[in-house]
């Protein structure tokens, strides 16, 4: 039976009327995206048409999802809000704090010991405030959400950028920071700039070696890592309806890698099949009653150019398998071109590891297709030339796959079965030899492949591919192996060609599970005590940030001028730092240590203007804070790309950074900065980035008249006594300016609830 069925019924009961009102307000047929957005506006029913990319709109999401690394800070903030219970259904999932090293049983036992304090905290907070809690080993948040909570036409926010995975089941599921989650759990509206719309028309049908993963790898190559910024991507066409629900989830999941707000598909038979197979017949029955509203109006898909801001067409019948990377998920190479590309770029051809799993590709279908390749290898006298690792997506998937023999097939090929958790995908991988920082190649079915992402080694060239392609490459041991054309030598010296993968969309005998790892919250949590030790190095209760002092900001020191790609991994690394996600002071010691200093091309090495010496970024900033001096961070394009990681905004705020000035922001990071009372500014003229010198003292003028759409002025006071000044832009609306003035959005929430 489904969770929160009454909530889903309530959403569906008013859905049709809200869509009709929206169609009348907009005055034309609606995309699916517009239907869901307008059905979730805070004011209940649409009475105006919102301008895409312009208007800020308040929404009422149906639910909230949090993973353990981000849930700590989100729930620490919620504890400050003064609410006795969450206002909407919410869940917390323990999947990020389990390091992959030996194998599932050993690794899980170690995590339960090392992170017991954090797991106990999350369990008790969830119990107290009415939050569903998924224990360590239960699975990766987005697979668990797809199996249990996602529903067509719903709106969900989650404290992880890959919350968008639920678009595979027809939701608008959007990654946010913990402060946004706190708002919604406190019963307040959630604000979003009304997105632009990108339509992707899928013609033809997937076959052979081509998988749903290749669709998004192709799209990433077309749109790049920022081409979807400020937009929702809606997939449609015969190719979309011919695809499995979990395949759709894979495509939506990696929409985060193009910067998209989220991605989605219209409700169809594959979604109904998935709902019924995961014991949600009641949700499927309810969805069927309003299914005409759970996809776009027919005119939209017939003439998409009239209704979307951009339309991309991909013929699945001619689409090739892809390998994307290294170091960025949008460097797309068709498998047939990899030999030439690898030679051109001198990528290491020997593949050290093949890894299958992550929230992107760990469904039953994914494992069954990869297992069909593994079984072929066994039957044809082949082994693996690369080390091989598997992360099942959930205990339900693992249990069912084990029952059906899929896990056993992988084990016969000497694969290591890791815990049902994120593991290597987020840097929680204790990879033997990574500390040597040798140049090497790995191939995985994950979503991101930034430098140091998986194993901490900046010289690991990581390539993203489908699970079946990863399996084939792990068997061959070579990056340039093309299973469509190439052969392998088996143990008898014979030349063997692998057949195309086959697999089951859903398990023929249905899903099964022993203990799914779910803990329901207490009916009355008022008596539950949440204890945080004042001497803990893992958890720290939060103190409110100070309100704006009411003046322009003058004499700010330049902390760092970051050069090139600066993702949330660069600003607040994951991996071993994950253990400090609930302790703001401790985790702030990783602030910007991965960013490249423009002036010396080094990481974690900036000039301290108080001493004239070079040193680590966090310590330099702590020196400024101790001296009562504010600072500013300057960055390049798409600053804050990557995870929803609000620590990347909270750490600078905590240590005394007052503003971040960049050429452009990734959406989630810009919002996170605003929520924490920071100034997020962009150059009016990108060339002004070059005017900023290492020893500058910087003023921000115009804050006493801070209003929407009115630029501010930057004054650079150079060491030689000269000055430069130029305008900078911002996207703050009236409400967001109040967040800045109050010192953080949470300060306003607390004030309003107390009042």
Tab-separated table of N, CA and C in Angstrom, residues 360-508:
chain	number	residue	atom	x	y	z
A	360	UNK	N	21.263	6.958	-10.107
A	360	UNK	CA	20.937	7.098	-11.524
A	360	UNK	C	20.639	5.759	-12.188
A	361	UNK	N	21.354	4.734	-11.808
A	361	UNK	CA	21.260	3.446	-12.493
A	361	UNK	C	21.448	2.279	-11.532
A	362	UNK	N	20.448	2.038	-10.713
A	362	UNK	CA	20.562	0.911	-9.788
A	362	UNK	C	19.229	0.195	-9.614
A	363	UNK	N	18.391	0.294	-10.635
A	363	UNK	CA	17.084	-0.348	-10.586
A	363	UNK	C	17.209	-1.834	-10.926
A	364	UNK	N	16.123	-2.544	-10.788
A	364	UNK	CA	16.119	-3.963	-11.152
A	364	UNK	C	16.431	-4.132	-12.637
A	365	UNK	N	15.856	-3.296	-13.468
A	365	UNK	CA	16.114	-3.381	-14.908
A	365	UNK	C	17.589	-3.150	-15.215
A	366	UNK	N	18.185	-2.154	-14.571
A	366	UNK	CA	19.605	-1.882	-14.779
A	366	UNK	C	20.456	-3.090	-14.427
A	367	UNK	N	20.187	-3.672	-13.261
A	367	UNK	CA	20.982	-4.827	-12.828
A	367	UNK	C	20.754	-6.024	-13.735
A	368	UNK	N	19.518	-6.212	-14.206
A	368	UNK	CA	19.240	-7.381	-15.048
A	368	UNK	C	19.925	-7.261	-16.409
A	369	UNK	N	19.963	-6.072	-16.976
A	369	UNK	CA	20.636	-5.905	-18.276
A	369	UNK	C	22.153	-6.061	-18.129
A	370	UNK	N	22.715	-5.491	-17.061
A	370	UNK	CA	24.146	-5.661	-16.831
A	370	UNK	C	24.478	-7.115	-16.523
A	371	UNK	N	23.579	-7.789	-15.785
A	371	UNK	CA	23.802	-9.204	-15.448
A	371	UNK	C	23.759	-10.082	-16.692
A	372	UNK	N	22.979	-9.680	-17.700
A	372	UNK	CA	22.941	-10.478	-18.933
A	372	UNK	C	24.285	-10.438	-19.641
A	373	UNK	N	24.994	-9.332	-19.550
A	373	UNK	CA	26.339	-9.235	-20.118
A	373	UNK	C	27.310	-10.063	-19.278
A	374	UNK	N	27.167	-9.962	-17.958
A	374	UNK	CA	28.034	-10.746	-17.073
A	374	UNK	C	27.840	-12.244	-17.298
A	375	UNK	N	26.595	-12.676	-17.478
A	375	UNK	CA	26.327	-14.100	-17.708
A	375	UNK	C	26.935	-14.567	-19.026
A	376	UNK	N	26.872	-13.694	-20.029
A	376	UNK	CA	27.518	-14.039	-21.306
A	376	UNK	C	29.011	-14.278	-21.115
A	377	UNK	N	29.642	-13.421	-20.347
A	377	UNK	CA	31.078	-13.570	-20.105
A	377	UNK	C	31.378	-14.913	-19.462
A	378	UNK	N	30.560	-15.269	-18.479
A	378	UNK	CA	30.740	-16.560	-17.803
A	378	UNK	C	30.552	-17.702	-18.790
A	379	UNK	N	29.488	-17.641	-19.578
A	379	UNK	CA	29.166	-18.722	-20.520
A	379	UNK	C	30.195	-18.849	-21.634
A	380	UNK	N	30.837	-17.730	-22.007
A	380	UNK	CA	31.741	-17.732	-23.160
A	380	UNK	C	33.218	-17.772	-22.775
A	381	UNK	N	33.465	-18.017	-21.483
A	381	UNK	CA	34.853	-18.181	-21.071
A	381	UNK	C	35.615	-16.888	-20.911
A	382	UNK	N	34.918	-15.824	-20.543
A	382	UNK	CA	35.558	-14.532	-20.319
A	382	UNK	C	35.512	-14.170	-18.833
A	383	UNK	N	36.472	-13.408	-18.388
A	383	UNK	CA	36.450	-12.859	-17.040
A	383	UNK	C	36.416	-11.353	-17.130
A	384	UNK	N	36.724	-10.688	-16.037
A	384	UNK	CA	36.824	-9.228	-16.054
A	384	UNK	C	38.288	-8.831	-15.989
A	385	UNK	N	38.661	-7.887	-16.827
A	385	UNK	CA	40.020	-7.345	-16.796
A	385	UNK	C	40.116	-6.175	-15.808
A	386	UNK	N	38.966	-5.569	-15.489
A	386	UNK	CA	38.913	-4.464	-14.534
A	386	UNK	C	38.302	-4.954	-13.231
A	387	UNK	N	38.620	-4.272	-12.141
A	387	UNK	CA	37.881	-4.517	-10.905
A	387	UNK	C	36.435	-4.089	-11.134
A	388	UNK	N	35.517	-4.745	-10.423
A	388	UNK	CA	34.098	-4.606	-10.744
A	388	UNK	C	33.334	-4.410	-9.436
A	389	UNK	N	32.492	-3.364	-9.355
A	389	UNK	CA	31.724	-3.104	-8.141
A	389	UNK	C	30.278	-2.802	-8.440
A	390	UNK	N	29.382	-3.230	-7.533
A	390	UNK	CA	27.943	-3.046	-7.703
A	390	UNK	C	27.355	-2.417	-6.451
A	391	UNK	N	26.590	-1.328	-6.622
A	391	UNK	CA	25.803	-0.730	-5.535
A	391	UNK	C	24.321	-0.857	-5.874
A	392	UNK	N	23.589	-1.833	-5.309
A	392	UNK	CA	22.141	-1.903	-5.566
A	392	UNK	C	21.449	-0.653	-5.043
A	393	UNK	N	20.323	-0.300	-5.664
A	393	UNK	CA	19.670	0.953	-5.327
A	393	UNK	C	18.862	0.936	-4.054
A	394	UNK	N	18.371	-0.219	-3.672
A	394	UNK	CA	17.574	-0.309	-2.456
A	394	UNK	C	17.623	-1.750	-1.964
A	395	UNK	N	17.223	-1.943	-0.732
A	395	UNK	CA	17.169	-3.316	-0.206
A	395	UNK	C	16.127	-4.123	-0.964
A	396	UNK	N	15.062	-3.477	-1.406
A	396	UNK	CA	14.059	-4.195	-2.196
A	396	UNK	C	14.647	-4.668	-3.522
A	397	UNK	N	15.400	-3.805	-4.184
A	397	UNK	CA	16.052	-4.199	-5.429
A	397	UNK	C	17.088	-5.286	-5.167
A	398	UNK	N	17.925	-5.105	-4.134
A	398	UNK	CA	18.976	-6.096	-3.844
A	398	UNK	C	18.379	-7.453	-3.498
A	399	UNK	N	17.378	-7.464	-2.631
A	399	UNK	CA	16.754	-8.714	-2.185
A	399	UNK	C	16.135	-9.448	-3.373
A	400	UNK	N	15.412	-8.694	-4.205
A	400	UNK	CA	14.772	-9.301	-5.378
A	400	UNK	C	15.814	-9.791	-6.382
A	401	UNK	N	16.837	-8.985	-6.629
A	401	UNK	CA	17.895	-9.381	-7.565
A	401	UNK	C	18.655	-10.598	-7.051
A	402	UNK	N	18.835	-10.682	-5.756
A	402	UNK	CA	19.504	-11.847	-5.169
A	402	UNK	C	18.627	-13.085	-5.320
A	403	UNK	N	17.350	-12.933	-5.045
A	403	UNK	CA	16.407	-14.051	-5.215
A	403	UNK	C	16.411	-14.576	-6.639
A	404	UNK	N	16.517	-13.670	-7.589
A	404	UNK	CA	16.440	-14.059	-8.998
A	404	UNK	C	17.797	-14.424	-9.598
A	405	UNK	N	18.832	-14.460	-8.785
A	405	UNK	CA	20.136	-14.930	-9.248
A	405	UNK	C	21.035	-13.888	-9.870
A	406	UNK	N	20.591	-12.623	-9.938
A	406	UNK	CA	21.406	-11.596	-10.595
A	406	UNK	C	22.655	-11.280	-9.779
A	407	UNK	N	22.507	-11.186	-8.472
A	407	UNK	CA	23.660	-10.894	-7.619
A	407	UNK	C	24.692	-12.011	-7.731
A	408	UNK	N	24.207	-13.242	-7.776
A	408	UNK	CA	25.109	-14.387	-7.917
A	408	UNK	C	25.910	-14.346	-9.206
A	409	UNK	N	25.299	-13.865	-10.276
A	409	UNK	CA	26.010	-13.748	-11.555
A	409	UNK	C	27.175	-12.775	-11.417
A	410	UNK	N	26.914	-11.627	-10.815
A	410	UNK	CA	27.987	-10.649	-10.614
A	410	UNK	C	29.101	-11.222	-9.741
A	411	UNK	N	28.717	-11.937	-8.714
A	411	UNK	CA	29.718	-12.503	-7.805
A	411	UNK	C	30.592	-13.534	-8.508
A	412	UNK	N	30.032	-14.264	-9.463
A	412	UNK	CA	30.831	-15.236	-10.230
A	412	UNK	C	31.898	-14.536	-11.072
A	413	UNK	N	31.666	-13.263	-11.378
A	413	UNK	CA	32.670	-12.482	-12.110
A	413	UNK	C	33.561	-11.696	-11.150
A	414	UNK	N	33.542	-12.097	-9.885
A	414	UNK	CA	34.383	-11.480	-8.848
A	414	UNK	C	34.023	-10.028	-8.565
A	415	UNK	N	32.775	-9.693	-8.787
A	415	UNK	CA	32.334	-8.339	-8.455
A	415	UNK	C	32.191	-8.188	-6.948
A	416	UNK	N	32.521	-7.004	-6.463
A	416	UNK	CA	32.280	-6.670	-5.062
A	416	UNK	C	30.887	-6.060	-4.952
A	417	UNK	N	30.057	-6.638	-4.097
A	417	UNK	CA	28.714	-6.103	-3.883
A	417	UNK	C	28.782	-5.165	-2.688
A	418	UNK	N	28.654	-3.876	-2.967
A	418	UNK	CA	28.702	-2.875	-1.906
A	418	UNK	C	27.313	-2.689	-1.293
A	419	UNK	N	27.261	-1.872	-0.256
A	419	UNK	CA	26.002	-1.598	0.439
A	419	UNK	C	25.015	-0.892	-0.484
A	420	UNK	N	23.733	-1.024	-0.168
A	420	UNK	CA	22.696	-0.282	-0.883
A	420	UNK	C	22.826	1.188	-0.492
A	421	UNK	N	23.771	1.858	-1.099
A	421	UNK	CA	24.088	3.231	-0.702
A	421	UNK	C	24.863	3.902	-1.830
A	422	UNK	N	25.161	5.175	-1.643
A	422	UNK	CA	25.789	5.966	-2.701
A	422	UNK	C	27.237	5.564	-2.955
A	423	UNK	N	28.015	5.385	-1.894
A	423	UNK	CA	29.383	4.897	-2.026
A	423	UNK	C	30.249	5.722	-2.960
A	424	UNK	N	30.894	5.066	-3.940
A	424	UNK	CA	31.847	5.762	-4.813
A	424	UNK	C	31.255	6.950	-5.568
A	425	UNK	N	29.961	6.938	-5.820
A	425	UNK	CA	29.345	8.014	-6.595
A	425	UNK	C	29.546	9.373	-5.940
A	426	UNK	N	29.610	9.403	-4.607
A	426	UNK	CA	29.742	10.687	-3.901
A	426	UNK	C	31.083	10.804	-3.195
A	427	UNK	N	32.037	9.957	-3.576
A	427	UNK	CA	33.351	10.032	-2.957
A	427	UNK	C	33.495	9.206	-1.701
A	428	UNK	N	32.462	8.449	-1.329
A	428	UNK	CA	32.554	7.569	-0.166
A	428	UNK	C	33.102	6.213	-0.611
A	429	UNK	N	34.349	6.242	-1.020
A	429	UNK	CA	35.009	5.055	-1.560
A	429	UNK	C	36.453	5.053	-1.067
A	430	UNK	N	36.785	4.082	-0.269
A	430	UNK	CA	38.161	3.933	0.207
A	430	UNK	C	38.895	3.065	-0.808
A	431	UNK	N	39.253	3.693	-1.908
A	431	UNK	CA	39.874	2.966	-3.009
A	431	UNK	C	41.360	2.735	-2.731
A	432	UNK	N	41.766	1.512	-2.769
A	432	UNK	CA	43.165	1.173	-2.531
A	432	UNK	C	44.043	1.818	-3.603
A	433	UNK	N	45.052	2.543	-3.175
A	433	UNK	CA	46.009	3.142	-4.096
A	433	UNK	C	45.657	4.534	-4.576
A	434	UNK	N	44.464	5.023	-4.228
A	434	UNK	CA	44.060	6.359	-4.711
A	434	UNK	C	44.986	7.446	-4.196
A	435	UNK	N	45.580	7.201	-3.013
A	435	UNK	CA	46.450	8.218	-2.424
A	435	UNK	C	47.719	8.455	-3.240
A	436	UNK	N	48.050	7.511	-4.131
A	436	UNK	CA	49.235	7.682	-4.985
A	436	UNK	C	49.000	8.716	-6.076
A	437	UNK	N	47.728	9.019	-6.331
A	437	UNK	CA	47.314	10.019	-7.326
A	437	UNK	C	47.871	9.715	-8.717
A	438	UNK	N	47.868	8.439	-9.067
A	438	UNK	CA	48.328	8.029	-10.394
A	438	UNK	C	47.242	8.299	-11.433
A	439	UNK	N	47.660	8.595	-12.626
A	439	UNK	CA	46.713	8.825	-13.717
A	439	UNK	C	46.114	7.483	-14.118
A	440	UNK	N	44.801	7.415	-14.175
A	440	UNK	CA	44.122	6.154	-14.474
A	440	UNK	C	42.717	6.427	-14.969
A	441	UNK	N	42.064	5.378	-15.453
A	441	UNK	CA	40.705	5.498	-15.978
A	441	UNK	C	39.767	4.557	-15.243
A	442	UNK	N	38.568	5.069	-14.900
A	442	UNK	CA	37.481	4.242	-14.413
A	442	UNK	C	36.240	4.557	-15.246
A	443	UNK	N	35.311	3.611	-15.286
A	443	UNK	CA	34.044	3.803	-15.992
A	443	UNK	C	32.925	3.452	-15.024
A	444	UNK	N	31.911	4.308	-14.954
A	444	UNK	CA	30.827	4.032	-14.009
A	444	UNK	C	29.486	4.498	-14.562
A	445	UNK	N	28.428	4.014	-13.918
A	445	UNK	CA	27.073	4.383	-14.341
A	445	UNK	C	26.513	5.506	-13.477
A	446	UNK	N	27.393	6.252	-12.820
A	446	UNK	CA	26.957	7.332	-11.943
A	446	UNK	C	26.536	8.551	-12.775
A	447	UNK	N	26.367	9.691	-12.108
A	447	UNK	CA	25.913	10.885	-12.818
A	447	UNK	C	26.995	11.953	-12.955
A	448	UNK	N	27.953	11.953	-12.038
A	448	UNK	CA	28.962	13.014	-12.030
A	448	UNK	C	30.358	12.423	-12.072
A	449	UNK	N	31.259	13.168	-12.674
A	449	UNK	CA	32.628	12.667	-12.827
A	449	UNK	C	33.644	13.794	-12.692
A	450	UNK	N	33.342	14.763	-11.820
A	450	UNK	CA	34.285	15.848	-11.594
A	450	UNK	C	35.601	15.297	-11.037
A	451	UNK	N	36.669	16.032	-11.199
A	451	UNK	CA	37.960	15.626	-10.649
A	451	UNK	C	37.832	15.375	-9.148
A	452	UNK	N	38.391	14.284	-8.688
A	452	UNK	CA	38.406	13.854	-7.277
A	452	UNK	C	37.056	13.332	-6.802
A	453	UNK	N	36.033	13.358	-7.650
A	453	UNK	CA	34.671	13.057	-7.196
A	453	UNK	C	34.559	11.665	-6.575
A	454	UNK	N	35.024	10.647	-7.257
A	454	UNK	CA	34.792	9.279	-6.798
A	454	UNK	C	35.802	8.823	-5.757
A	455	UNK	N	37.081	9.081	-6.002
A	455	UNK	CA	38.120	8.480	-5.153
A	455	UNK	C	39.094	9.477	-4.546
A	456	UNK	N	38.872	10.778	-4.771
A	456	UNK	CA	39.771	11.780	-4.226
A	456	UNK	C	41.031	12.007	-5.027
A	457	UNK	N	41.218	11.243	-6.092
A	457	UNK	CA	42.411	11.367	-6.935
A	457	UNK	C	42.121	12.318	-8.093
A	458	UNK	N	42.803	13.456	-8.168
A	458	UNK	CA	42.532	14.410	-9.251
A	458	UNK	C	42.932	13.887	-10.618
A	459	UNK	N	43.691	12.781	-10.660
A	459	UNK	CA	44.166	12.232	-11.931
A	459	UNK	C	43.367	11.022	-12.403
A	460	UNK	N	42.271	10.737	-11.720
A	460	UNK	CA	41.387	9.669	-12.175
A	460	UNK	C	40.462	10.201	-13.259
A	461	UNK	N	40.569	9.639	-14.449
A	461	UNK	CA	39.683	10.000	-15.561
A	461	UNK	C	38.437	9.119	-15.469
A	462	UNK	N	37.328	9.710	-15.056
A	462	UNK	CA	36.094	8.948	-14.872
A	462	UNK	C	35.135	9.211	-16.027
A	463	UNK	N	34.600	8.128	-16.573
A	463	UNK	CA	33.667	8.202	-17.697
A	463	UNK	C	32.320	7.625	-17.277
A	464	UNK	N	31.255	8.281	-17.739
A	464	UNK	CA	29.892	7.893	-17.389
A	464	UNK	C	29.277	7.113	-18.550
A	465	UNK	N	28.671	5.965	-18.227
A	465	UNK	CA	28.044	5.132	-19.254
A	465	UNK	C	26.879	4.363	-18.640
A	466	UNK	N	26.158	3.647	-19.465
A	466	UNK	CA	25.059	2.816	-18.973
A	466	UNK	C	25.617	1.615	-18.221
A	467	UNK	N	24.820	0.974	-17.353
A	467	UNK	CA	25.309	-0.200	-16.622
A	467	UNK	C	25.785	-1.322	-17.537
A	468	UNK	N	25.071	-1.571	-18.633
A	468	UNK	CA	25.471	-2.646	-19.532
A	468	UNK	C	26.783	-2.329	-20.241
A	469	UNK	N	26.993	-1.045	-20.557
A	469	UNK	CA	28.254	-0.646	-21.174
A	469	UNK	C	29.392	-0.746	-20.163
A	470	UNK	N	29.122	-0.388	-18.919
A	470	UNK	CA	30.135	-0.528	-17.867
A	470	UNK	C	30.536	-1.987	-17.722
A	471	UNK	N	29.550	-2.873	-17.725
A	471	UNK	CA	29.852	-4.304	-17.603
A	471	UNK	C	30.732	-4.770	-18.755
A	472	UNK	N	30.400	-4.363	-19.975
A	472	UNK	CA	31.175	-4.785	-21.144
A	472	UNK	C	32.602	-4.250	-21.079
A	473	UNK	N	32.752	-3.012	-20.664
A	473	UNK	CA	34.086	-2.409	-20.594
A	473	UNK	C	34.898	-3.031	-19.466
A	474	UNK	N	34.244	-3.362	-18.346
A	474	UNK	CA	34.955	-4.033	-17.256
A	474	UNK	C	35.454	-5.404	-17.689
A	475	UNK	N	34.703	-6.081	-18.520
A	475	UNK	CA	35.120	-7.398	-19.042
A	475	UNK	C	36.299	-7.232	-19.992
A	476	UNK	N	36.239	-6.201	-20.840
A	476	UNK	CA	37.313	-5.974	-21.810
A	476	UNK	C	38.542	-5.348	-21.160
A	477	UNK	N	38.308	-4.510	-20.146
A	477	UNK	CA	39.402	-3.798	-19.491
A	477	UNK	C	39.919	-2.608	-20.270
A	478	UNK	N	39.197	-2.198	-21.335
A	478	UNK	CA	39.687	-1.105	-22.179
A	478	UNK	C	38.609	-0.060	-22.424
A	479	UNK	N	39.039	1.208	-22.345
A	479	UNK	CA	38.143	2.325	-22.575
A	479	UNK	C	37.644	2.356	-24.011
A	480	UNK	N	38.485	1.946	-24.952
A	480	UNK	CA	38.124	2.047	-26.369
A	480	UNK	C	37.449	0.799	-26.906
A	481	UNK	N	36.980	-0.089	-26.008
A	481	UNK	CA	36.270	-1.290	-26.458
A	481	UNK	C	34.859	-0.917	-26.902
A	482	UNK	N	34.502	-1.319	-28.110
A	482	UNK	CA	33.164	-1.090	-28.657
A	482	UNK	C	32.468	-2.434	-28.793
A	483	UNK	N	31.559	-2.773	-27.893
A	483	UNK	CA	30.934	-4.099	-27.933
A	483	UNK	C	30.063	-4.330	-29.162
A	484	UNK	N	29.719	-3.248	-29.866
A	484	UNK	CA	28.915	-3.428	-31.071
A	484	UNK	C	29.730	-4.030	-32.209
A	485	UNK	N	31.068	-3.805	-32.170
A	485	UNK	CA	31.902	-4.245	-33.300
A	485	UNK	C	33.103	-5.093	-32.894
A	486	UNK	N	33.599	-4.920	-31.667
A	486	UNK	CA	34.862	-5.534	-31.283
A	486	UNK	C	34.668	-6.924	-30.672
A	487	UNK	N	35.710	-7.725	-30.723
A	487	UNK	CA	35.701	-9.060	-30.124
A	487	UNK	C	36.702	-9.122	-28.976
A	488	UNK	N	36.548	-10.158	-28.158
A	488	UNK	CA	37.431	-10.411	-27.028
A	488	UNK	C	37.967	-11.838	-27.122
A	489	UNK	N	39.122	-12.070	-26.541
A	489	UNK	CA	39.721	-13.407	-26.553
A	489	UNK	C	39.366	-14.128	-25.265
A	490	UNK	N	38.744	-15.315	-25.397
A	490	UNK	CA	38.329	-16.040	-24.189
A	490	UNK	C	39.429	-16.980	-23.704
A	491	UNK	N	39.103	-17.809	-22.705
A	491	UNK	CA	40.110	-18.671	-22.083
A	491	UNK	C	40.585	-19.801	-22.989
A	492	UNK	N	39.927	-19.977	-24.122
A	492	UNK	CA	40.356	-20.987	-25.105
A	492	UNK	C	41.061	-20.342	-26.298
A	493	UNK	N	41.252	-19.039	-26.219
A	493	UNK	CA	41.905	-18.344	-27.321
A	493	UNK	C	40.967	-17.985	-28.449
A	494	UNK	N	39.682	-18.173	-28.235
A	494	UNK	CA	38.696	-17.878	-29.281
A	494	UNK	C	38.309	-16.399	-29.253
A	495	UNK	N	37.937	-15.880	-30.425
A	495	UNK	CA	37.440	-14.515	-30.517
A	495	UNK	C	35.934	-14.509	-30.251
A	496	UNK	N	35.551	-13.791	-29.234
A	496	UNK	CA	34.163	-13.788	-28.767
A	496	UNK	C	33.569	-12.396	-28.918
A	497	UNK	N	32.364	-12.342	-29.447
A	497	UNK	CA	31.631	-11.077	-29.532
A	497	UNK	C	30.445	-11.143	-28.571
A	498	UNK	N	30.309	-10.115	-27.776
A	498	UNK	CA	29.195	-10.068	-26.837
A	498	UNK	C	27.901	-9.718	-27.563
A	499	UNK	N	26.843	-10.415	-27.205
A	499	UNK	CA	25.529	-10.092	-27.748
A	499	UNK	C	24.953	-8.887	-27.013
A	500	UNK	N	23.995	-8.234	-27.622
A	500	UNK	CA	23.357	-7.072	-26.999
A	500	UNK	C	22.683	-7.479	-25.693
A	501	UNK	N	22.621	-6.590	-24.732
A	501	UNK	CA	22.037	-6.926	-23.433
A	501	UNK	C	20.535	-7.150	-23.517
A	502	UNK	N	20.040	-7.958	-22.623
A	502	UNK	CA	18.601	-8.157	-22.456
A	502	UNK	C	18.309	-8.040	-20.967
A	503	UNK	N	17.088	-7.697	-20.648
A	503	UNK	CA	16.749	-7.569	-19.237
A	503	UNK	C	15.256	-7.433	-19.046
A	504	UNK	N	14.852	-7.472	-17.795
A	504	UNK	CA	13.440	-7.385	-17.448
A	504	UNK	C	13.128	-5.992	-16.905
A	505	UNK	N	12.122	-5.373	-17.473
A	505	UNK	CA	11.692	-4.065	-16.979
A	505	UNK	C	11.332	-4.151	-15.501
A	506	UNK	N	10.644	-5.222	-15.146
A	506	UNK	CA	10.225	-5.476	-13.772
A	506	UNK	C	10.414	-6.958	-13.479
A	507	UNK	N	10.618	-7.358	-12.230
A	507	UNK	CA	10.834	-8.777	-11.923
A	507	UNK	C	9.592	-9.607	-12.222
A	508	UNK	N	9.798	-10.707	-12.922
A	508	UNK	CA	8.674	-11.555	-13.332
A	508	UNK	C	7.899	-12.083	-12.129
